[in-house]
mmCIF file of C-alpha atoms in Angstrom:
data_model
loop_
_atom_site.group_PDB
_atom_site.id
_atom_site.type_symbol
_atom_site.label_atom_id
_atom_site.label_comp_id
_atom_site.label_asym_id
_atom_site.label_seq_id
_atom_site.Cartn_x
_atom_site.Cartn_y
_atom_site.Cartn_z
ATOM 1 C CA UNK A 9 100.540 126.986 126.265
ATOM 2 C CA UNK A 10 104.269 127.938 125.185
ATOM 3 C CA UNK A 11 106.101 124.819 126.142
ATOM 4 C CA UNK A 12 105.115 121.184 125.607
ATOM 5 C CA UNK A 13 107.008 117.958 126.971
ATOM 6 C CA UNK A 14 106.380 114.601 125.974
ATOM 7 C CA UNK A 15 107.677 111.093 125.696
ATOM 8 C CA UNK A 16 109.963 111.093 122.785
ATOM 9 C CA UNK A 17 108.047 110.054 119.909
ATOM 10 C CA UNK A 18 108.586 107.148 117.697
ATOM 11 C CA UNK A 19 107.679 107.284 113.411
ATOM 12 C CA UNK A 20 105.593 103.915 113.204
ATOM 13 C CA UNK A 21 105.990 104.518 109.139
ATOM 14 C CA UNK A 22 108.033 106.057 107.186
ATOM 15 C CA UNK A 23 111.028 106.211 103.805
ATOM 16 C CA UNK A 24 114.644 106.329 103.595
ATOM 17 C CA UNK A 25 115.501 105.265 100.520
ATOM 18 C CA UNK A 26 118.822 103.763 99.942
ATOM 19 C CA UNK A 27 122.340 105.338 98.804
ATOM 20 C CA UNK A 28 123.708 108.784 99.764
ATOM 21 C CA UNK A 29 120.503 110.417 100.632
ATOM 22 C CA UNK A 30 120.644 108.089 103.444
ATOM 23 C CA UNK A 31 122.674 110.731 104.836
ATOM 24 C CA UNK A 32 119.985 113.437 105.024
ATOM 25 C CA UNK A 33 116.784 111.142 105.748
ATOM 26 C CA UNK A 34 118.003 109.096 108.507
ATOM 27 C CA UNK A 35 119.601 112.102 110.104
ATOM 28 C CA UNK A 36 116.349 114.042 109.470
ATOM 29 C CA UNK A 37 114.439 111.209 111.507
ATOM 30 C CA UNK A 38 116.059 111.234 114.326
ATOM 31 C CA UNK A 39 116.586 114.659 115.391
ATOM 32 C CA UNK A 40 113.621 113.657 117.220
ATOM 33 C CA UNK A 41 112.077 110.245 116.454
ATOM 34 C CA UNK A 42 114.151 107.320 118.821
ATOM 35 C CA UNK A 43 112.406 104.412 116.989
ATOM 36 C CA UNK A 44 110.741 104.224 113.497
ATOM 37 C CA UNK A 45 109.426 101.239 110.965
ATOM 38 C CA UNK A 46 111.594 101.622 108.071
ATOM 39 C CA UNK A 47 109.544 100.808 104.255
ATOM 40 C CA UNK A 48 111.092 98.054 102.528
ATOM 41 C CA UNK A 49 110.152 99.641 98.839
ATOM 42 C CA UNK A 50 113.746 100.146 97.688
ATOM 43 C CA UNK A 51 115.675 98.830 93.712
ATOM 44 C CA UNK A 52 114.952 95.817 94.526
ATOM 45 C CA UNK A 53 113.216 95.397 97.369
ATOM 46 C CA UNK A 54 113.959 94.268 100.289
ATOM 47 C CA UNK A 55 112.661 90.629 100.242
ATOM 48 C CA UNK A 56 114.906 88.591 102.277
ATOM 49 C CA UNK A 57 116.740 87.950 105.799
ATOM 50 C CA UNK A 58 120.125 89.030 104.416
ATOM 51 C CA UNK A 59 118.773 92.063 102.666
ATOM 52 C CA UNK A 60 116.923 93.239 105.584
ATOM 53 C CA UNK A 61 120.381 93.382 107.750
ATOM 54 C CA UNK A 62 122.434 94.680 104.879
ATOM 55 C CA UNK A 63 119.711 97.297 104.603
ATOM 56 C CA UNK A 64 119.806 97.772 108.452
ATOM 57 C CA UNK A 65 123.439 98.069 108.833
ATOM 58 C CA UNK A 66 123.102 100.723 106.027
ATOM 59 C CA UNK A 67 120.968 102.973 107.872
ATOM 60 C CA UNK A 68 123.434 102.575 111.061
ATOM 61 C CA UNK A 69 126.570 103.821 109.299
ATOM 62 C CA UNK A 70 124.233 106.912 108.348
ATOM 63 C CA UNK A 71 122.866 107.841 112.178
ATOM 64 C CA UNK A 72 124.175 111.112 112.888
ATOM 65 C CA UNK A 73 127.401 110.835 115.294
ATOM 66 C CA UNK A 74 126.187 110.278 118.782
ATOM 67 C CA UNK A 75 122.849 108.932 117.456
ATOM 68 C CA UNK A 76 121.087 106.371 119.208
ATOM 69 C CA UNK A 77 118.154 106.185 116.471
ATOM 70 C CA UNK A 78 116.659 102.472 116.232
ATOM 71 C CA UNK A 79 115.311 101.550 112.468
ATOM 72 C CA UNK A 80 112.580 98.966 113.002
ATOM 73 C CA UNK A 81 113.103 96.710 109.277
ATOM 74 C CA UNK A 82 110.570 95.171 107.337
ATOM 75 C CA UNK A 83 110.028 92.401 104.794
ATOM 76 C CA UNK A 84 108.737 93.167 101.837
ATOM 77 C CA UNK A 85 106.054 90.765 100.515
ATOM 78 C CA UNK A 86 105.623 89.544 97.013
ATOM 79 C CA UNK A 87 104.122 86.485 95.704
ATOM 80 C CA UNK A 88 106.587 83.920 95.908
ATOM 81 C CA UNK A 89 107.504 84.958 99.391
ATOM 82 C CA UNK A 90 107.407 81.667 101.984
ATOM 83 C CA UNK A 91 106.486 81.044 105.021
ATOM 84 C CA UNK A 92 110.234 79.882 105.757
ATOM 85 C CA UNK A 93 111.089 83.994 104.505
ATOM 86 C CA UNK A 94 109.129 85.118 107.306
ATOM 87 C CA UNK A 95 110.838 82.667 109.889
ATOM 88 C CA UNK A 96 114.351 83.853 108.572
ATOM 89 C CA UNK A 97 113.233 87.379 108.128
ATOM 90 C CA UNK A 98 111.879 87.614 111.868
ATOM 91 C CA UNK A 99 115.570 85.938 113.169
ATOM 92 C CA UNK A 100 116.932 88.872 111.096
ATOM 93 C CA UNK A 101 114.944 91.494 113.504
ATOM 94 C CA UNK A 102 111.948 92.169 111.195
ATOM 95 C CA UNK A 103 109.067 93.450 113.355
ATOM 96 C CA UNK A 104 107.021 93.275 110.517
ATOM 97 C CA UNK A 105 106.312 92.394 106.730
ATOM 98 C CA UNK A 106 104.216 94.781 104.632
ATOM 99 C CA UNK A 107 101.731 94.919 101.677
ATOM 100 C CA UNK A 108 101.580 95.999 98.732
ATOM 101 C CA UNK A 109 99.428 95.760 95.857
ATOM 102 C CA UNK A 110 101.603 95.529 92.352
ATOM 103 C CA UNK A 111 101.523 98.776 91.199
ATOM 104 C CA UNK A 112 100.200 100.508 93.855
ATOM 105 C CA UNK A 113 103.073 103.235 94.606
ATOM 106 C CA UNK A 114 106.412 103.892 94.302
ATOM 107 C CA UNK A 115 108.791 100.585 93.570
ATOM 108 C CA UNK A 116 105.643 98.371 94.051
ATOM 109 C CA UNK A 117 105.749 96.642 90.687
ATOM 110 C CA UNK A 118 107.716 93.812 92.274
ATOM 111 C CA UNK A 119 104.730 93.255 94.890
ATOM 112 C CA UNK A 120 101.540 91.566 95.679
ATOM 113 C CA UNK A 121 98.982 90.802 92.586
ATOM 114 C CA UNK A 122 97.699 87.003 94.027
ATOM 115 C CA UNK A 123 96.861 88.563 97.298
ATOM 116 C CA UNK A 124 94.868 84.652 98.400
ATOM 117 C CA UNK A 125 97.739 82.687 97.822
ATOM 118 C CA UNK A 126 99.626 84.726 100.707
ATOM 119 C CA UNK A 127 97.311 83.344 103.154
ATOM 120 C CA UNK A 128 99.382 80.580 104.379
ATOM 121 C CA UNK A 129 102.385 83.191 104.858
ATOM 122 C CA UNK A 130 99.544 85.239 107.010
ATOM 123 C CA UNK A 131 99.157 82.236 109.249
ATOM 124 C CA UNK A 132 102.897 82.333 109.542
ATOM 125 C CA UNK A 133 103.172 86.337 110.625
ATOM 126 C CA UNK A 134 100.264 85.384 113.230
ATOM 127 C CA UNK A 135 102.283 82.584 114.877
ATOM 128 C CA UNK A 136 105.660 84.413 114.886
ATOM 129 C CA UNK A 137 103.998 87.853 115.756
ATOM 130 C CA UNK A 138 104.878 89.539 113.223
ATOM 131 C CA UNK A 139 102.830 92.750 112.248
ATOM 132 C CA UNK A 140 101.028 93.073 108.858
ATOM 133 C CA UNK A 141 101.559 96.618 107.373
ATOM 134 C CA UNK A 142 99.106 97.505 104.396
ATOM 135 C CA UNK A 143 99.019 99.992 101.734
ATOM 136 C CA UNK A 144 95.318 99.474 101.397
ATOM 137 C CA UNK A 145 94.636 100.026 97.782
ATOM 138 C CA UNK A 146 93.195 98.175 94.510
ATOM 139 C CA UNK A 147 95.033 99.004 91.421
ATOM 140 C CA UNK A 148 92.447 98.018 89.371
ATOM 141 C CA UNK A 149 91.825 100.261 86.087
ATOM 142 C CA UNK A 150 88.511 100.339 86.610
ATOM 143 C CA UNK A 151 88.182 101.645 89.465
ATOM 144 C CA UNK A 152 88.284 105.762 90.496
ATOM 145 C CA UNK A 153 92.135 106.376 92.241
ATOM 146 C CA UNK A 154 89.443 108.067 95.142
ATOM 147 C CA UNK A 155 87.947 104.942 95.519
ATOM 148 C CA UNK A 156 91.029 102.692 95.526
ATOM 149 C CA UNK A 157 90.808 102.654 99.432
ATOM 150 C CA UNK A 158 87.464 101.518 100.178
ATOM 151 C CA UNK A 159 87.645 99.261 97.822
ATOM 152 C CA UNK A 160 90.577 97.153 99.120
ATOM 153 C CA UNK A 161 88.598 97.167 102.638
ATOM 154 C CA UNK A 162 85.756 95.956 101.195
ATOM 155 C CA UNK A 163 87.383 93.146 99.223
ATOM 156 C CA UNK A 164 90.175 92.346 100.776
ATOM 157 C CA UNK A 165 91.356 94.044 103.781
ATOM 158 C CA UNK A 166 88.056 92.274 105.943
ATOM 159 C CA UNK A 167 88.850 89.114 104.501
ATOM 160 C CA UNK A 168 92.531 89.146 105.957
ATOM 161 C CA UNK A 169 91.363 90.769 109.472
ATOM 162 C CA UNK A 170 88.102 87.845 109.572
ATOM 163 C CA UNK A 171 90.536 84.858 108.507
ATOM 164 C CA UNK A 172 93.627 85.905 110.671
ATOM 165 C CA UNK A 173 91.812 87.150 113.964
ATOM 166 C CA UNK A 174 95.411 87.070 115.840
ATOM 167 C CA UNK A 175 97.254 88.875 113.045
ATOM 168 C CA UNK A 176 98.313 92.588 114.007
ATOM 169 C CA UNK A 177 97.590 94.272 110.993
ATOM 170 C CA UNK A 178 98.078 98.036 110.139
ATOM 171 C CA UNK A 179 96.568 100.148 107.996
ATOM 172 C CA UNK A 180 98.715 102.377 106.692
ATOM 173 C CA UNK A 181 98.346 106.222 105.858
ATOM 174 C CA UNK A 182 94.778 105.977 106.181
ATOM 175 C CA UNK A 183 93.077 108.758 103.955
ATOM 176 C CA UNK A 184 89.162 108.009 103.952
ATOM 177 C CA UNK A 185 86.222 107.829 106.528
ATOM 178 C CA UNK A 186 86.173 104.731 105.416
ATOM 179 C CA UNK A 187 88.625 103.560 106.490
ATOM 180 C CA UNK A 188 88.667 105.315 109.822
ATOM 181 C CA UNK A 189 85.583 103.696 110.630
ATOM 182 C CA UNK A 190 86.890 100.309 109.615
ATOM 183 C CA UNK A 191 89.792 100.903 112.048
ATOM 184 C CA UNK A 192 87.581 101.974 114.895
ATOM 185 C CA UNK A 193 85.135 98.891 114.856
ATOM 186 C CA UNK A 194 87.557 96.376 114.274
ATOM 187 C CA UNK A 195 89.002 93.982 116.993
ATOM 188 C CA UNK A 196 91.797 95.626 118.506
ATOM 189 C CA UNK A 197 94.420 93.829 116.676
ATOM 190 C CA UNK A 198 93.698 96.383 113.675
ATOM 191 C CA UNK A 199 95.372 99.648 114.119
ATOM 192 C CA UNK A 200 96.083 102.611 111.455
ATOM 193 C CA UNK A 201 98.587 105.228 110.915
ATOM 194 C CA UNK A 202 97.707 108.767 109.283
ATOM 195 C CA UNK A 203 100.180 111.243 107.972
ATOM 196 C CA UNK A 204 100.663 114.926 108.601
ATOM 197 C CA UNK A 205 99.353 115.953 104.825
ATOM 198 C CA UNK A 206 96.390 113.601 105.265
ATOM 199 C CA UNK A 207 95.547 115.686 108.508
ATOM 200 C CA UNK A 208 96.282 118.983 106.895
ATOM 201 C CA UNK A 209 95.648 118.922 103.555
ATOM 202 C CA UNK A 210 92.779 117.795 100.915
ATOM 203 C CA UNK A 211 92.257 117.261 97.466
ATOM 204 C CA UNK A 212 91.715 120.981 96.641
ATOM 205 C CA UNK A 213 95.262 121.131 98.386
ATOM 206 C CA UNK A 214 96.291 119.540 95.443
ATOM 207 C CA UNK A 215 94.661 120.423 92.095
ATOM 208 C CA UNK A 216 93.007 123.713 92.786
ATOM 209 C CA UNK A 217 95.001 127.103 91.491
ATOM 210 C CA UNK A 218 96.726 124.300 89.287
ATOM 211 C CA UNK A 219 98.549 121.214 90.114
ATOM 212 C CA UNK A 220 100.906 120.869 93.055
ATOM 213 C CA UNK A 221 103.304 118.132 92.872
ATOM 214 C CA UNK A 222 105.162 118.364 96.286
ATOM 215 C CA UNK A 223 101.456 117.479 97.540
ATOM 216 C CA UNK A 224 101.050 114.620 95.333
ATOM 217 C CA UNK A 225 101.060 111.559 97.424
ATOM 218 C CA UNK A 226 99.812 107.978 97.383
ATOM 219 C CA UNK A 227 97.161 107.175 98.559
ATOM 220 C CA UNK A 228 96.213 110.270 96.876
ATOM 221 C CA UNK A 229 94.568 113.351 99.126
ATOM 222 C CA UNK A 230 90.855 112.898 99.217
ATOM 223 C CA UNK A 231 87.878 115.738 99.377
ATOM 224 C CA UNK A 232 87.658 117.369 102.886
ATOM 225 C CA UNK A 233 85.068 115.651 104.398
ATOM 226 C CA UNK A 234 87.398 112.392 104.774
ATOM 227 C CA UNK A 235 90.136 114.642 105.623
ATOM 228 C CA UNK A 236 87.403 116.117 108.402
ATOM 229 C CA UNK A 237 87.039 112.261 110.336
ATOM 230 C CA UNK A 238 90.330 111.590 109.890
ATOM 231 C CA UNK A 239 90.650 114.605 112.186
ATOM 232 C CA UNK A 240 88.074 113.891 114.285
ATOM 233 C CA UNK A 241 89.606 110.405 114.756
ATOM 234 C CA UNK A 242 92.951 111.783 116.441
ATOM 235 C CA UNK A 243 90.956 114.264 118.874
ATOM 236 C CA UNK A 244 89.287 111.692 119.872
ATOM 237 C CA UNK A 245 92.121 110.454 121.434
ATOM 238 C CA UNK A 246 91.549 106.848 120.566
ATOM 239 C CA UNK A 247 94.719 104.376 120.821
ATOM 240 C CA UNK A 248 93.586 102.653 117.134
ATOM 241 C CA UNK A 249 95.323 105.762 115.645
ATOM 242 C CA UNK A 250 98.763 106.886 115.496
ATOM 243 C CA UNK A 251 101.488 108.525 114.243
ATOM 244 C CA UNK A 252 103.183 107.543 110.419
ATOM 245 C CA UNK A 253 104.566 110.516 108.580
ATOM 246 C CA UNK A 254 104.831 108.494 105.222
ATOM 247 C CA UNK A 255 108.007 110.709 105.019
ATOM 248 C CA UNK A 256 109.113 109.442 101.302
ATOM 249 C CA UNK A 257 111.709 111.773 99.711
ATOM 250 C CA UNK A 258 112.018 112.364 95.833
ATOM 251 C CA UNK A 259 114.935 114.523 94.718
ATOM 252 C CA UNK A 260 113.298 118.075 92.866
ATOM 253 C CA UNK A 261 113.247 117.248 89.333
ATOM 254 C CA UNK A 262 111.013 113.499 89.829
ATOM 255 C CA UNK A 263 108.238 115.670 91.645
ATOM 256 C CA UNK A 264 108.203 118.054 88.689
ATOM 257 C CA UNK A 265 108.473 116.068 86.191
ATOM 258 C CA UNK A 266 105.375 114.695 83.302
ATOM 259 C CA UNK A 267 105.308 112.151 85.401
ATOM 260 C CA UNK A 268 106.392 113.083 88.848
ATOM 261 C CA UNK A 269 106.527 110.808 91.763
ATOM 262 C CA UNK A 270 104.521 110.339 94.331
ATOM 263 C CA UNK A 271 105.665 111.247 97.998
ATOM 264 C CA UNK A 272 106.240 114.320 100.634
ATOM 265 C CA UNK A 273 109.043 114.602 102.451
ATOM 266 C CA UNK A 274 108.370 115.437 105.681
ATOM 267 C CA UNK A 275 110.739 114.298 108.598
ATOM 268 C CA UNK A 276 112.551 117.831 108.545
ATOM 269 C CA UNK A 277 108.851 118.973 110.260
ATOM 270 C CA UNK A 278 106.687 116.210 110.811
ATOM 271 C CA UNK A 279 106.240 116.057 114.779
ATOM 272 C CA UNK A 280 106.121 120.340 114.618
ATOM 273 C CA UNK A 281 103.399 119.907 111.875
ATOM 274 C CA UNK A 282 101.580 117.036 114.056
ATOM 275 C CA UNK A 283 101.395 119.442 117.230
ATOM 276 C CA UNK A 284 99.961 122.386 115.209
ATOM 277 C CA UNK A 285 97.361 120.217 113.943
ATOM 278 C CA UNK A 286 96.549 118.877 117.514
ATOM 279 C CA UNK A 287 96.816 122.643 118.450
ATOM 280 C CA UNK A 288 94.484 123.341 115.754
ATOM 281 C CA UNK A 289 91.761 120.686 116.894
ATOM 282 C CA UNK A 290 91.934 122.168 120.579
ATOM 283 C CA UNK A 291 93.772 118.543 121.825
ATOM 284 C CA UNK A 292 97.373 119.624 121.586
ATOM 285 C CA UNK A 293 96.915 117.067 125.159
ATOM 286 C CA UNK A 294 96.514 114.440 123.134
ATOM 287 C CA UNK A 295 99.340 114.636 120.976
ATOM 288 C CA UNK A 296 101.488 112.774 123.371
ATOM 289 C CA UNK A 297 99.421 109.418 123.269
ATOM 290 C CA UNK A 298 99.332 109.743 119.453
ATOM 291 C CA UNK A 299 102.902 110.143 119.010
ATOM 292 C CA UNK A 300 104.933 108.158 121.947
ATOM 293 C CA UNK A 301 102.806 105.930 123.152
ATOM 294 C CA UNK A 302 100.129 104.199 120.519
ATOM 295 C CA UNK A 303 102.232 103.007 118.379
ATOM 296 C CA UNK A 304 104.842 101.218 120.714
ATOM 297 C CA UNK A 305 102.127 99.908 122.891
ATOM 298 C CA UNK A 306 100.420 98.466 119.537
ATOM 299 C CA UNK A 307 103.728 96.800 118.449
ATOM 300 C CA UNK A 308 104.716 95.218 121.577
ATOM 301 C CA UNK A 309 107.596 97.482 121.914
ATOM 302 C CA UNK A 310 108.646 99.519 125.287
ATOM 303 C CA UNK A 311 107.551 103.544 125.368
ATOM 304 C CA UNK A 312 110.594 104.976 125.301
ATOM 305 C CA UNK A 313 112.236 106.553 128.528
ATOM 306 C CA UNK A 314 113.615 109.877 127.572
ATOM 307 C CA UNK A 315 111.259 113.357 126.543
ATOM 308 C CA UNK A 316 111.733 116.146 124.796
ATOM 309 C CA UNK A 317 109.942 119.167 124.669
ATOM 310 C CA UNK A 318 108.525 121.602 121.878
ATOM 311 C CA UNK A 319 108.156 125.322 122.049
ATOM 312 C CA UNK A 320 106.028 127.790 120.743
ATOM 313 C CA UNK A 321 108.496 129.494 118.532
ATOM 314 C CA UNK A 322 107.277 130.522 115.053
ATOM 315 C CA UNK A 323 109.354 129.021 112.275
ATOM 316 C CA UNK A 324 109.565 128.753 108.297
ATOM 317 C CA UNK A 325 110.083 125.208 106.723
ATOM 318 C CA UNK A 326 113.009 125.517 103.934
ATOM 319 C CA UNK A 327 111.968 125.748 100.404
ATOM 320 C CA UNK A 328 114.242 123.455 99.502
ATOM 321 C CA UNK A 329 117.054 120.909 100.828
ATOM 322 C CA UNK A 330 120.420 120.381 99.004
ATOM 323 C CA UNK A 331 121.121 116.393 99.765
ATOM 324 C CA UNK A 332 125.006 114.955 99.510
ATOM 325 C CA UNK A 333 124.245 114.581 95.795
ATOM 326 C CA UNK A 334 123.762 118.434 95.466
ATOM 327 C CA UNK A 335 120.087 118.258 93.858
ATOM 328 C CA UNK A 336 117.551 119.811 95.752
ATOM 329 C CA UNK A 337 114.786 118.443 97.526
ATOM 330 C CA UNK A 338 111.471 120.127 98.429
ATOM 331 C CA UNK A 339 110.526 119.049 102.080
ATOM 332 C CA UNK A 340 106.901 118.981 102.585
ATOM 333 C CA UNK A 341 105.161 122.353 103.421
ATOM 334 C CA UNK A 342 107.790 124.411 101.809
ATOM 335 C CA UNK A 343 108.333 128.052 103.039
ATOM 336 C CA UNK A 344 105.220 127.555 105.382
ATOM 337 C CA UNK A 345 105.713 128.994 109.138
ATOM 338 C CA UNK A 346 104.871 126.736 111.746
ATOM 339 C CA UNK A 347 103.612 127.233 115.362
ATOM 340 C CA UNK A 348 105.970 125.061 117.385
ATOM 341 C CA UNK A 349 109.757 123.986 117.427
ATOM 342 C CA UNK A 350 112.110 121.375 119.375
ATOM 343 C CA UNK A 351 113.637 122.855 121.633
ATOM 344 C CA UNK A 352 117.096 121.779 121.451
ATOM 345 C CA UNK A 353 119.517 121.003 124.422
#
């Protein structure tokens, strides 16, 4: 096969950040994603009605001329957050509100660390239909940064999905058999989004031959046998699974850093990386269900109506981005050549 055409896709998860480099991710994004659900992690968060369509209006003024790119906003949770914020935030366009634990990523320290007491505001999402997104980890000392995942499924995650059987919850970027197989027997109100690194990449991806920052991501990469189901779960074709890139951008110098941040920026190659994967696995067939159709039929939301249509046409990934600011950014796979390109009109 030399020429694939599918529904245009939509990015059911992903980071623009805030500011001037608005200008490259948003434009990044929809060179070939119509729709995507936009993370609400930003200095401060977005935690109210008004911030979500200031936010919104943001991302508008930075569509590329001509663009028709829909962000999809969501609330970000904390533990004062009301039931009345998800009323207001939902007449404000939210689609959905999302989760997570204090600590648990980038800009998180504002979130979630009284998880119970935001059961009445689940009740709330149920009866207004709003979606529950999840970054599905513990941040417990104690417990091993690989185990962080399971974990939160075990003591919290069921909880939610057994009390709320009517919420839509997601599971964001899973990384873990675990959590595959949580996804697969739930009720199908429980759906999950995996990223291009998690489908690609392991842990040895990350550490071995020294460290790699520009793989460093949260929820860190795991050993290859969970990155092994998670593959096994998109040829399989089923509709619980679809497509998230995580896309989260961090300027050069914060990846390689003492401390770098966590993140790969990957909208300048996501849906090319996604179909050599699929190619990889022998269902490049599949690839249209995972990334135009799954998600908006999960959500609610029309497919959309237009295509587009990749090509087999060998191509390296930048080693590195200059955004408006002039640093550089390392996009995710670096200097890599991949399979298949968009074709382009």
């Amino acid at each position: 096969m030399t020429e694939l055409t599918i529904t245009a896709p939509d990015d059911w998860h992903l980071h623009f950040r805030d500011g001037d480099i608005l200008k490259e991710t948003v434009a990044a994004t929809a060179r070939c994603f119509r729709r995507a659900i936009v993370m609400p992690n930003l200095v401060p968060p977005v935690t109210n009605a008004q911030m979500i369509r200031e936010y919104e209006a943001r991302i508008l003024e930075a569509r590329p001329f001509g663009s028709e790119f829909k962000p999809l906003m969501t609330l970000y949770l904390t533990n004062t957050t009301s039931a009345e914020d998800i009323h207001q935030a939902k007449a404000a366009g939210a689609v959905a509100a999302k989760l997570y634990p204090a600590g648990a990523t980038t800009n998180s320290a504002a979130a979630v660390s009284a998880l119970d007491a935001l059961f009445p505001v689940f009740a709330e999402m149920a009866e207004q239909g709003m979606l529950l997104l999840v970054h599905g980890e513990v941040t417990d000392a104690d417990i091993d940064i690989f185990d962080r995942e399971k974990v939160f499924i075990d003591r919290h995650l069921s909880r939610i999905v057994e009390a709320f059987p009517n919420l839509k919850v997601v599971l964001e970027h899973i990384t873990t058999a675990e959590a595959a197989h949580f996804v697969r027997d739930a009720s199908d109100k429980v759906a999950a989004t995996i990223t291009p690194q998690h489908l690609m990449l392991n842990r040895n991806d990350l550490l071995v031959g020294g460290i790699r920052p520009h793989n460093y991501c949260l929820p860190v990469l795991k050993r290859n046998t969970h990155q092994q189901v998670l593959r096994e779960m998109v040829a399989s074709g089923s509709s619980k699974f679809f497509l998230g890139t995580d896309s989260a951008p961090h300027e050069k110098h914060r990846k390689e850093s003492a401390c770098g941040c966590a993140g790969c920026y990957s909208a300048w190659s996501a849906l090319e990386l996604y179909a050599q994967v699929f190619e990889e696995l022998g269902c490049i067939d599949k690839l249209e269900g995972f990334a135009s159709h799954y998600g908006a039929d999960f959500y609610g939301l029309p497919r959309n109506s237009d295509t587009l249509t990749l090509v087999r046409d060998p191509w390296q990934i930048p080693e590195q981005i200059i955004l408006p600011n002039g640093n550089p950014i390392v996009p995710f796979h670096a200097g890599q050549m991949v399979n298949w390109k968009l074709k382009q009109d």
